Coordinates of C-alpha atoms (C1' of nucleotides) in Angstrom, one line a residue:
Chain A
M141 CA 21.5 -1.4 -3.7
M142 CA 22.3 -4.5 -5.6
F143 CA 20.9 -4.5 -9.1
I144 CA 19.7 -7.5 -10.9
D145 CA 21.2 -7.0 -14.3
A146 CA 24.1 -5.5 -16.2
S147 CA 22.7 -2.1 -16.7
D148 CA 24.1 -1.1 -13.3
F149 CA 26.3 1.6 -14.8
L150 CA 23.2 3.4 -16.1
C151 CA 22.1 4.1 -12.6
S152 CA 22.6 7.3 -10.6
N153 CA 21.4 7.9 -7.2
A154 CA 19.9 4.4 -6.9
R155 CA 17.7 5.0 -9.9
M156 CA 17.9 3.6 -13.4
V157 CA 17.5 5.9 -16.3
Q158 CA 14.8 5.5 -18.9
I159 CA 17.3 4.6 -21.7
S160 CA 17.8 1.2 -20.2
P161 CA 15.6 -1.4 -21.9
T162 CA 15.4 -3.3 -18.7
F163 CA 14.3 -0.4 -16.6
S164 CA 11.9 -1.1 -13.9
P165 CA 11.0 0.7 -10.7
L166 CA 13.1 0.1 -7.7
Y167 CA 10.3 -1.6 -5.7
K168 CA 9.9 -4.2 -8.5
Q169 CA 13.6 -4.9 -8.4
I170 CA 13.3 -5.4 -4.6
K171 CA 10.3 -7.7 -5.3
E172 CA 12.5 -9.8 -7.6
L173 CA 15.3 -9.9 -5.0
I174 CA 12.9 -11.1 -2.4
L175 CA 11.6 -13.7 -4.8
Q176 CA 15.1 -14.9 -5.4
A177 CA 15.6 -15.3 -1.7
L178 CA 12.4 -17.3 -1.5
K179 CA 13.3 -19.5 -4.4
S180 CA 16.7 -20.2 -3.0
G181 CA 15.1 -21.3 0.3
E182 CA 16.7 -18.6 2.4
W183 CA 13.3 -18.1 4.0
R184 CA 11.0 -21.1 4.2
P185 CA 7.2 -21.3 4.2
G186 CA 5.8 -20.4 7.6
Q187 CA 8.9 -18.5 8.7
V188 CA 9.3 -14.8 9.4
I189 CA 11.4 -12.8 6.9
P190 CA 13.5 -9.9 8.1
S191 CA 11.8 -6.7 9.2
E192 CA 11.1 -3.9 6.7
Q193 CA 13.9 -1.8 8.3
E194 CA 16.4 -4.7 7.9
L195 CA 15.5 -5.3 4.3
A196 CA 15.7 -1.6 3.6
A197 CA 19.2 -1.6 5.0
R198 CA 20.2 -4.7 3.1
F199 CA 19.0 -3.4 -0.2
S200 CA 20.0 0.2 0.5
V201 CA 16.6 1.6 -0.2
S202 CA 14.0 3.4 2.0
Q203 CA 11.5 1.5 4.1
G204 CA 8.7 2.8 2.0
T205 CA 10.1 1.1 -1.1
V206 CA 10.5 -2.2 0.7
R207 CA 7.0 -1.7 1.9
K208 CA 5.6 -1.3 -1.5
A209 CA 7.4 -4.5 -2.7
I210 CA 6.0 -6.5 0.2
D211 CA 2.5 -5.1 -0.2
E212 CA 2.3 -6.4 -3.7
M213 CA 3.7 -9.8 -2.7
A214 CA 1.2 -10.0 0.1
T215 CA -1.6 -9.3 -2.4
D216 CA -0.2 -12.2 -4.5
N217 CA -0.4 -14.5 -1.5
I218 CA 3.3 -15.0 -1.5
L219 CA 3.9 -13.2 1.8
I220 CA 1.6 -12.6 4.8
R221 CA 1.8 -9.5 7.0
R222 CA 1.0 -9.6 10.6
Q223 CA 0.9 -6.4 12.5
G224 CA 3.2 -6.3 15.5
R225 CA 4.7 -9.7 14.6
G226 CA 6.4 -9.5 11.3
T227 CA 6.0 -10.7 7.7
Y228 CA 5.8 -14.4 7.0
V229 CA 6.3 -16.6 4.0
A230 CA 2.8 -18.0 3.1
S231 CA 2.5 -21.7 3.8
H232 CA 0.1 -24.4 2.7
T233 CA 0.3 -25.8 6.3
D234 CA -1.6 -22.7 7.4
P235 CA -5.2 -24.0 7.9
R236 CA -6.6 -21.0 6.1
Q237 CA -4.4 -21.7 3.1
M238 CA -4.9 -25.5 3.1
F239 CA -7.6 -25.8 0.5
R240 CA -7.1 -22.4 -1.0
F241 CA -7.7 -23.6 -4.6
L242 CA -10.7 -25.8 -3.9
R243 CA -13.8 -23.9 -4.9
L244 CA -16.3 -26.8 -4.2
V245 CA -18.5 -26.1 -1.2
P246 CA -21.5 -27.8 0.3
E247 CA -25.0 -26.5 -0.3
E248 CA -26.8 -24.7 2.5
G249 CA -24.9 -23.5 5.5
T250 CA -24.1 -27.2 6.1
L251 CA -21.4 -27.2 8.7
S252 CA -19.2 -29.6 6.7
H253 CA -16.4 -31.9 7.4
H254 CA -13.1 -30.9 6.1
P255 CA -12.4 -32.6 2.8
K256 CA -10.1 -35.6 3.1
S257 CA -7.7 -36.8 0.4
I258 CA -7.7 -40.6 -0.2
P259 CA -4.8 -41.8 -2.4
V260 CA -5.7 -44.6 -4.8
D261 CA -2.5 -45.2 -6.7
C262 CA 0.8 -43.6 -7.6
R263 CA 2.9 -44.7 -10.5
R264 CA 5.8 -43.7 -12.8
A265 CA 5.1 -42.9 -16.4
K266 CA 6.3 -40.8 -19.4
A267 CA 4.7 -37.5 -20.2
G268 CA 2.2 -37.6 -23.0
S269 CA 2.0 -34.7 -25.3
E270 CA -0.8 -33.0 -23.4
A271 CA 0.8 -33.4 -20.0
A272 CA 4.1 -32.2 -21.4
R273 CA 2.5 -29.1 -22.8
M274 CA 0.7 -28.3 -19.6
L275 CA 3.7 -28.9 -17.5
N276 CA 6.1 -27.2 -19.9
I277 CA 8.4 -30.2 -20.0
A278 CA 9.7 -32.3 -22.9
P279 CA 7.4 -35.0 -24.2
S280 CA 8.3 -38.4 -22.7
S281 CA 9.9 -36.8 -19.6
P282 CA 9.5 -39.0 -16.5
I283 CA 6.4 -38.0 -14.5
I284 CA 4.4 -39.4 -11.6
I285 CA 0.7 -40.0 -12.0
L286 CA -1.3 -39.9 -8.8
R287 CA -4.9 -40.9 -8.6
R288 CA -6.9 -40.0 -5.6
M289 CA -10.3 -39.2 -4.3
L290 CA -11.6 -36.3 -2.2
K291 CA -14.3 -37.1 0.4
F292 CA -16.4 -34.8 2.4
G293 CA -17.2 -36.9 5.4
D294 CA -18.2 -40.3 3.8
E295 CA -19.3 -38.9 0.5
P296 CA -16.9 -39.3 -2.4
I297 CA -17.1 -35.9 -4.3
V298 CA -14.0 -35.6 -6.4
A299 CA -12.0 -38.1 -8.4
D300 CA -8.7 -36.8 -9.6
E301 CA -5.7 -37.7 -11.7
I302 CA -2.6 -35.7 -10.9
Y303 CA 0.4 -35.4 -13.2
L304 CA 3.7 -34.3 -11.6
P305 CA 7.2 -33.9 -13.2
E306 CA 9.3 -36.6 -11.5
E307 CA 12.3 -34.4 -11.3
I308 CA 10.5 -32.1 -8.8
Y309 CA 8.8 -34.8 -6.8
K310 CA 11.6 -37.3 -6.5
G311 CA 10.7 -40.1 -4.1
L312 CA 7.0 -39.5 -3.9
N313 CA 5.2 -42.8 -3.3
L314 CA 1.9 -44.2 -2.3
E315 CA 2.8 -44.9 1.3
M316 CA 4.0 -41.4 1.8
L317 CA 0.6 -40.2 0.6
Q318 CA -1.3 -42.7 2.8
V319 CA 0.5 -41.7 5.9
W320 CA 0.0 -37.9 5.3
N321 CA -3.3 -36.8 6.8
S322 CA -3.5 -33.2 5.5
S323 CA -3.7 -31.5 2.2
L324 CA -1.7 -32.6 -0.8
Y325 CA -0.1 -29.2 -1.2
S326 CA 1.1 -29.2 2.4
L327 CA 2.8 -32.5 1.8
F328 CA 4.4 -31.2 -1.4
E329 CA 5.6 -28.1 0.5
T330 CA 6.9 -30.0 3.5
R331 CA 8.6 -32.7 1.4
F332 CA 9.7 -30.9 -1.7
G333 CA 9.8 -27.3 -0.7
L334 CA 7.1 -26.5 -3.2
R335 CA 4.9 -23.4 -2.8
M336 CA 1.9 -23.1 -5.1
I337 CA 1.2 -19.4 -6.0
R338 CA -1.6 -19.5 -8.5
A339 CA -3.6 -21.9 -10.6
Q340 CA -5.8 -21.9 -13.7
E341 CA -8.9 -24.2 -14.1
R342 CA -10.8 -25.2 -17.2
I343 CA -14.3 -26.4 -16.5
R344 CA -16.7 -28.4 -18.6
A345 CA -19.8 -30.4 -18.0
V346 CA -19.4 -34.1 -18.9
A347 CA -21.4 -37.3 -18.4
A348 CA -20.0 -39.8 -15.8
D349 CA -18.3 -42.7 -17.5
H350 CA -18.0 -46.1 -16.0
Q351 CA -15.0 -45.4 -13.9
A352 CA -16.3 -42.1 -12.6
S353 CA -19.6 -43.5 -11.8
E354 CA -18.0 -46.2 -9.7
L355 CA -15.6 -43.8 -7.9
L356 CA -18.2 -41.2 -7.1
Q357 CA -21.1 -43.7 -6.6
V358 CA -23.4 -42.1 -9.1
P359 CA -25.2 -43.6 -12.1
E360 CA -23.4 -43.7 -15.4
G361 CA -24.3 -40.7 -17.4
T362 CA -24.8 -38.4 -14.4
P363 CA -23.7 -34.8 -15.4
L364 CA -20.4 -34.0 -13.6
L365 CA -18.0 -31.1 -13.6
S366 CA -14.8 -31.8 -15.4
V367 CA -12.1 -29.7 -13.9
E368 CA -8.6 -29.4 -15.3
R369 CA -6.1 -27.5 -13.3
V370 CA -2.5 -26.2 -13.9
T371 CA -0.8 -25.0 -10.8
Y372 CA 2.2 -22.6 -10.8
T373 CA 5.0 -21.9 -8.3
Y374 CA 7.2 -18.9 -8.0
G375 CA 8.0 -17.3 -11.3
D376 CA 4.9 -18.8 -13.0
K377 CA 6.5 -22.2 -13.4
P378 CA 3.9 -25.0 -13.8
V379 CA 4.5 -27.8 -11.3
E380 CA 1.2 -29.7 -11.4
W381 CA -1.4 -30.7 -13.8
R382 CA -4.6 -32.4 -12.7
R383 CA -7.9 -33.3 -14.1
G384 CA -10.8 -34.7 -12.3
V385 CA -14.6 -34.9 -12.0
Y386 CA -16.7 -33.2 -9.4
S387 CA -20.1 -34.4 -8.3
T388 CA -22.4 -31.4 -7.8
V389 CA -25.3 -33.0 -6.0
G390 CA -25.4 -31.2 -2.7
Y391 CA -22.3 -29.3 -3.6
Y392 CA -21.5 -26.5 -6.0
Y393 CA -18.5 -24.7 -7.5
L394 CA -18.4 -21.2 -6.0
N395 CA -16.6 -18.5 -7.9
D396 CA -16.1 -14.9 -6.9
L397 CA -15.8 -12.6 -9.9
T398 CA -14.0 -9.4 -9.5
Chain B
M70 CA -11.1 17.1 6.3
M71 CA -14.8 16.2 6.4
F72 CA -15.6 13.2 8.5
I73 CA -18.3 10.8 7.9
D74 CA -19.8 10.5 11.3
A75 CA -20.5 12.4 14.5
S76 CA -17.2 11.5 16.2
D77 CA -15.7 14.6 14.6
F78 CA -14.9 16.1 18.0
L79 CA -12.7 13.1 18.8
C80 CA -10.2 14.1 16.1
S81 CA -7.1 16.1 16.4
N82 CA -4.8 17.0 13.6
A83 CA -7.0 15.3 11.1
R84 CA -6.8 12.0 12.9
M85 CA -9.3 10.0 14.9
V86 CA -8.4 8.6 18.3
Q87 CA -8.6 4.9 19.0
I88 CA -11.4 5.4 21.6
S89 CA -13.9 6.0 18.8
P90 CA -15.8 2.9 18.1
T91 CA -16.1 3.9 14.5
F92 CA -12.4 4.5 14.1
S93 CA -11.0 3.8 10.7
P94 CA -7.9 5.0 8.9
L95 CA -8.2 8.3 7.0
Y96 CA -7.7 6.7 3.7
K97 CA -10.6 4.4 4.2
Q98 CA -12.8 7.4 5.1
I99 CA -11.6 9.0 1.9
K100 CA -12.5 5.8 0.0
E101 CA -16.0 6.1 1.5
L102 CA -16.3 9.7 0.5
I103 CA -15.3 9.0 -3.0
L104 CA -17.8 6.1 -3.1
Q105 CA -20.5 8.5 -1.9
A106 CA -19.7 10.8 -4.8
L107 CA -19.9 7.9 -7.2
K108 CA -23.2 6.7 -5.9
S109 CA -24.6 10.3 -6.0
G110 CA -23.6 10.5 -9.6
E111 CA -21.2 13.4 -9.2
W112 CA -18.8 11.5 -11.4
R113 CA -20.2 9.2 -14.0
P114 CA -18.8 6.0 -15.5
G115 CA -16.2 6.8 -18.2
Q116 CA -15.5 10.3 -16.8
V117 CA -12.4 11.7 -15.2
I118 CA -12.5 12.4 -11.5
P119 CA -10.5 15.3 -10.0
S120 CA -6.8 15.0 -9.7
E121 CA -5.2 13.6 -6.6
Q122 CA -4.0 17.1 -5.7
E123 CA -7.6 18.5 -6.0
L124 CA -9.1 15.7 -4.0
A125 CA -6.4 16.1 -1.3
A126 CA -7.3 19.8 -1.0
R127 CA -11.0 19.0 -1.0
F128 CA -10.7 16.5 1.8
S129 CA -7.8 18.3 3.6
V130 CA -5.5 15.4 3.6
S131 CA -2.2 14.7 1.9
Q132 CA -1.9 13.5 -1.7
G133 CA -0.4 10.3 -0.4
T134 CA -3.6 9.5 1.6
V135 CA -5.8 10.1 -1.4
R136 CA -3.4 8.0 -3.5
K137 CA -3.8 5.1 -1.1
A138 CA -7.6 5.4 -1.3
I139 CA -7.6 5.5 -5.1
D140 CA -5.1 2.6 -5.3
E141 CA -7.5 0.3 -3.5
M142 CA -10.5 1.5 -5.5
A143 CA -8.5 0.8 -8.7
T144 CA -7.7 -2.7 -7.5
D145 CA -11.5 -3.2 -6.9
N146 CA -12.1 -2.1 -10.5
I147 CA -14.1 0.9 -9.4
L148 CA -11.6 3.4 -10.7
I149 CA -9.1 3.2 -13.5
R150 CA -5.8 5.1 -13.4
R151 CA -4.1 6.4 -16.5
Q152 CA -0.7 7.9 -16.2
G153 CA -0.5 11.4 -17.6
R154 CA -4.2 11.6 -18.1
G155 CA -6.0 11.2 -14.8
T156 CA -8.2 8.8 -12.9
Y157 CA -11.5 7.6 -14.5
V158 CA -14.6 6.0 -13.3
A159 CA -14.7 2.4 -14.6
S160 CA -17.3 1.8 -17.2
H161 CA -19.0 -1.2 -18.9
T162 CA -18.8 0.7 -22.2
D163 CA -15.1 0.2 -22.1
P164 CA -14.4 -2.7 -24.5
R165 CA -12.0 -4.3 -22.0
Q166 CA -14.7 -4.3 -19.3
M167 CA -17.5 -5.3 -21.6
F168 CA -17.7 -9.0 -20.8
R169 CA -15.7 -8.8 -17.6
F170 CA -17.7 -11.4 -15.8
L171 CA -18.1 -13.9 -18.7
R172 CA -15.6 -16.7 -18.1
L173 CA -16.6 -18.9 -21.0
V174 CA -14.0 -18.9 -23.7
P175 CA -13.6 -20.9 -27.0
E176 CA -11.1 -23.8 -27.1
E177 CA -7.7 -22.8 -28.5
G178 CA -7.3 -22.1 -32.2
T179 CA -10.7 -20.8 -32.6
L180 CA -10.5 -17.2 -33.5
S181 CA -13.7 -16.2 -31.8
H182 CA -16.4 -13.7 -32.6
H183 CA -17.4 -11.4 -29.8
P184 CA -20.3 -12.9 -28.0
K185 CA -23.7 -11.4 -29.0
S186 CA -26.7 -11.1 -26.7
I187 CA -30.1 -12.0 -28.2
P188 CA -33.1 -11.0 -26.1
V189 CA -35.9 -13.5 -26.2
D190 CA -38.5 -12.0 -24.0
C191 CA -39.0 -9.6 -21.1
R192 CA -41.9 -9.6 -18.8
R193 CA -43.1 -8.2 -15.4
A194 CA -43.6 -10.6 -12.5
K195 CA -43.5 -10.8 -8.7
A196 CA -40.4 -12.0 -7.0
G197 CA -40.5 -15.6 -5.8
S198 CA -38.9 -16.5 -2.5
E199 CA -35.6 -17.5 -4.1
A200 CA -35.3 -14.4 -6.3
A201 CA -36.3 -12.2 -3.3
R202 CA -33.6 -13.8 -1.2
M203 CA -30.9 -13.4 -3.9
L204 CA -31.8 -9.8 -4.7
N205 CA -32.4 -8.9 -1.0
I206 CA -35.8 -7.6 -1.7
A207 CA -39.2 -8.4 -0.2
P208 CA -41.0 -11.5 -1.6
S209 CA -43.6 -10.5 -4.2
S210 CA -41.8 -7.3 -5.0
P211 CA -42.2 -6.4 -8.7
I212 CA -39.4 -7.7 -10.8
I213 CA -38.5 -8.0 -14.5
I214 CA -37.7 -11.4 -15.9
L215 CA -35.5 -11.3 -19.0
R216 CA -34.7 -14.3 -21.1
R217 CA -32.0 -14.2 -23.7
M218 CA -29.3 -16.1 -25.4
L219 CA -25.7 -15.6 -26.0
K220 CA -24.2 -16.5 -29.3
F221 CA -20.6 -16.8 -30.4
G222 CA -20.9 -16.2 -34.1
D223 CA -23.9 -18.4 -35.1
E224 CA -23.5 -20.9 -32.2
P225 CA -26.0 -20.6 -29.3
I226 CA -23.8 -21.1 -26.3
V227 CA -25.6 -19.7 -23.3
A228 CA -29.4 -19.6 -22.4
D229 CA -30.1 -17.2 -19.5
E230 CA -33.0 -16.1 -17.3
I231 CA -32.2 -12.7 -15.6
Y232 CA -34.1 -11.4 -12.7
L233 CA -34.1 -7.7 -12.0
P234 CA -35.8 -5.6 -9.3
E235 CA -38.2 -3.4 -11.3
E236 CA -37.6 -0.4 -9.0
I237 CA -34.1 -0.2 -10.4
Y238 CA -34.8 -1.0 -14.0
K239 CA -38.0 1.0 -14.5
G240 CA -38.9 1.2 -18.2
L241 CA -36.8 -1.7 -19.4
N242 CA -38.5 -3.5 -22.2
L243 CA -37.9 -5.9 -25.0
E244 CA -37.5 -3.3 -27.8
M245 CA -34.9 -1.4 -25.8
L246 CA -32.9 -4.7 -25.6
Q247 CA -33.4 -5.5 -29.2
V248 CA -32.1 -2.2 -30.4
W249 CA -29.0 -2.3 -28.2
N250 CA -26.1 -4.0 -29.9
S251 CA -23.6 -4.2 -27.1
S252 CA -23.4 -5.9 -23.7
L253 CA -26.3 -6.0 -21.2
Y254 CA -24.3 -4.3 -18.5
S255 CA -23.4 -1.4 -20.8
L256 CA -27.1 -0.9 -21.5
F257 CA -27.9 -1.0 -17.7
E258 CA -25.1 1.5 -17.1
T259 CA -26.2 3.9 -19.8
R260 CA -29.9 3.6 -19.1
F261 CA -30.0 3.2 -15.4
G262 CA -26.7 4.5 -14.2
L263 CA -25.9 1.1 -12.8
R264 CA -22.3 0.0 -12.3
M265 CA -21.5 -3.7 -11.6
I266 CA -18.6 -4.1 -9.2
R267 CA -18.5 -7.8 -8.4
A268 CA -20.4 -11.0 -8.8
Q269 CA -20.6 -14.5 -7.4
E270 CA -21.3 -17.6 -9.4
R271 CA -22.5 -21.0 -8.3
I272 CA -21.8 -23.7 -10.8
R273 CA -23.2 -27.2 -11.2
A274 CA -23.3 -29.8 -13.9
V275 CA -26.9 -30.6 -15.2
A276 CA -28.5 -32.5 -18.0
A277 CA -30.1 -30.4 -20.7
D278 CA -33.9 -30.4 -20.3
H279 CA -36.3 -30.0 -23.2
Q280 CA -36.2 -26.2 -23.3
A281 CA -32.4 -26.0 -22.9
S282 CA -31.9 -28.6 -25.6
E283 CA -34.0 -26.5 -28.1
L284 CA -32.3 -23.2 -27.2
L285 CA -28.8 -24.5 -27.4
Q286 CA -29.5 -27.0 -30.2
V287 CA -28.1 -30.0 -28.3
P288 CA -29.7 -33.4 -27.6
E289 CA -31.8 -33.6 -24.4
G290 CA -29.7 -35.0 -21.6
T291 CA -26.5 -33.4 -22.8
P292 CA -24.3 -32.3 -19.8
L293 CA -24.4 -28.5 -19.4
L294 CA -22.9 -26.1 -16.9
S295 CA -25.6 -24.6 -14.8
V296 CA -24.4 -21.1 -13.7
E297 CA -26.2 -18.9 -11.2
R298 CA -24.9 -15.4 -10.7
V299 CA -25.7 -12.6 -8.3
T300 CA -24.2 -9.3 -9.3
Y301 CA -23.5 -6.4 -6.9
T302 CA -23.1 -2.7 -7.4
Y303 CA -21.4 -0.1 -5.1
G304 CA -21.8 -1.0 -1.5
D305 CA -22.3 -4.7 -2.2
K306 CA -25.9 -4.1 -3.1
P307 CA -27.3 -7.0 -5.2
V308 CA -28.9 -5.7 -8.4
E309 CA -29.1 -8.7 -10.6
W310 CA -29.7 -12.4 -10.3
R311 CA -29.4 -14.7 -13.3
R312 CA -29.3 -18.4 -13.9
G313 CA -28.5 -20.1 -17.1
V314 CA -27.0 -23.1 -18.9
Y315 CA -23.7 -23.0 -20.8
S316 CA -22.8 -25.4 -23.6
T317 CA -19.3 -26.6 -23.2
V318 CA -18.6 -28.3 -26.5
G319 CA -15.8 -26.3 -28.0
Y320 CA -15.9 -23.9 -25.1
Y321 CA -14.9 -24.0 -21.5
Y322 CA -15.2 -22.0 -18.3
L323 CA -11.8 -20.5 -17.5
N324 CA -11.0 -19.6 -13.9
D325 CA -7.9 -18.1 -12.5
L326 CA -7.3 -19.0 -8.9
T327 CA -5.2 -16.7 -6.9
Chain C
dG159 C1' 5.3 23.7 -21.0
dA160 C1' 1.7 22.4 -17.9
dG161 C1' -0.7 18.9 -15.6
dT162 C1' -1.4 14.2 -14.4
dG163 C1' -0.2 9.9 -12.2
dG164 C1' 4.2 7.0 -10.6
dT165 C1' 8.2 6.4 -7.7
dC166 C1' 11.2 7.3 -3.9
dT167 C1' 12.6 9.4 0.3
dA168 C1' 12.7 10.8 5.3
dG169 C1' 10.5 11.3 9.4
dA170 C1' 6.7 11.1 12.8
dC171 C1' 3.5 8.8 15.2
dC172 C1' -0.1 4.9 16.0
dA173 C1' -1.6 0.0 16.8
dC174 C1' -0.4 -4.4 18.0
dA175 C1' 2.3 -8.4 19.9
dC176 C1' 5.6 -10.4 22.8
dT177 C1' 8.2 -10.5 27.0
Chain D
dG159 C1' 9.5 -1.6 27.1
dT160 C1' 10.9 -2.9 22.5
dG161 C1' 10.1 -4.1 18.0
dT162 C1' 7.0 -5.0 14.3
dG163 C1' 3.9 -3.5 10.7
dG164 C1' 0.2 0.5 9.6
dT165 C1' -0.9 5.3 8.7
dC166 C1' 0.1 10.0 7.4
dT167 C1' 2.7 13.8 5.9
dA168 C1' 5.7 16.7 2.9
dG169 C1' 8.6 17.2 -0.7
dA170 C1' 11.4 15.9 -4.7
dC171 C1' 11.7 14.1 -9.1
dC172 C1' 10.3 11.0 -13.1
dA173 C1' 7.2 9.3 -16.9
dC174 C1' 3.4 10.1 -19.7
dT175 C1' -0.2 12.8 -22.2
dC176 C1' -1.9 16.7 -24.3
dC177 C1' -1.7 21.3 -26.0

DNA sequence: GAGTGGTCTAGACCACACT
DNA sequence: GTGTGGTCTAGACCACTCC
């Protein structure tokens, strides 16, 4: 197989020896190789990747080893297995993945409308120290700040401010957002080839300030959830920071702890 | 192997045929058998279970099949594998598992104390309709209502009310709680053999009422997180319902989205 | 050294989807 | 029917822990 570092000469029989400081199991190396191919765009979101047999041949390992690599990547929501059809690159355009990170749900079994994203404005700016830290970029780097609302039916439930490194989202503008009638992440994926893998949220309770009270149409001082999110793409690279307030009248933040 | 239902005669070569309406892969049946053993108390939290080889022999399947069953149960935090030592039943007395479901963490910098549970009172009552629904028991069933606080160092951060089916927690009383100087779940495990597998939380923002403001030493009206939790044991059986308020000054609720 | 889980292989057969 | 992923087996060897 092809190895991913210089300790190639330490291998025998397609195995690395323990001495190597960069030793890792074969299936993890395969994972890394598949990840490279994804990053490079060789296989795009929504597409099928080669069959396990083909990948096994390509990497000169057994099918079982490829299988274990793919299993883990499927657990990580990077790939999706479909029996009889093949293995697909996960995509935000898949309806089931569309609002994967939105934990806010309506009370009762209320058969709800899908949430709808309403862009408010979109402007260029320089990263402040907090945004720079969260996005792991240099302070004062160019960024895009997007403000938007999320509505369930006619109710405004979320007001957001979203910080994006301009380098990654070159050309993003308000009109593009207004025309798009699906989730933000599906736009980012389609337009910039971005795939969100995981996110981390920090949640507090805050009182609605003037701006929030107007946007969410609640009295000033109403308790709201303050939700801050950093979102990561392949290789744990942060590519979005957002902070917003959620109204929790008739809605709640649902979290499964495992 | 031993099968778990009456369709035994449909098997050949240790495999069930597709015709059987209760067909499931062998490794899932093994999972179920291991779960039975756990429920029955054959292996207790913190103890080692038999080796993969022994289990394979016991169930007359290959080691690989047992391995796959154990793999999934390890992912579910039911078992814990330790290379070279064996496979253990997960336990709340393990320091790393102690506050597994507590998502509240101090803001950076703060080198935090471990949270400490302070029982306030513990009384018998009858389940109201909401508690009954959450705990999946009959309305008016006997329950225990426990009120307590959680402190980080000297700061009161969480005020809780915990609803427990009396049948499961027979003999629980205030003194027992006061004497115990570790997590609640480790007490429940040690005393009642209970093992919490997963939980679900519903989170809202609320204003501190009189009682909450006194307990948490914040002004009335302060925005707080309202957190409601249902906790499940083996087989998704609910065994605890709690609702409480979290102060989020200097602390936040941290959630990893995958 | 003995015993445990961890990795890797090779091969068989099953379940499912497309054509 | 053909090709895909899903299950199961058997056996080899590696890595870790404890005696």
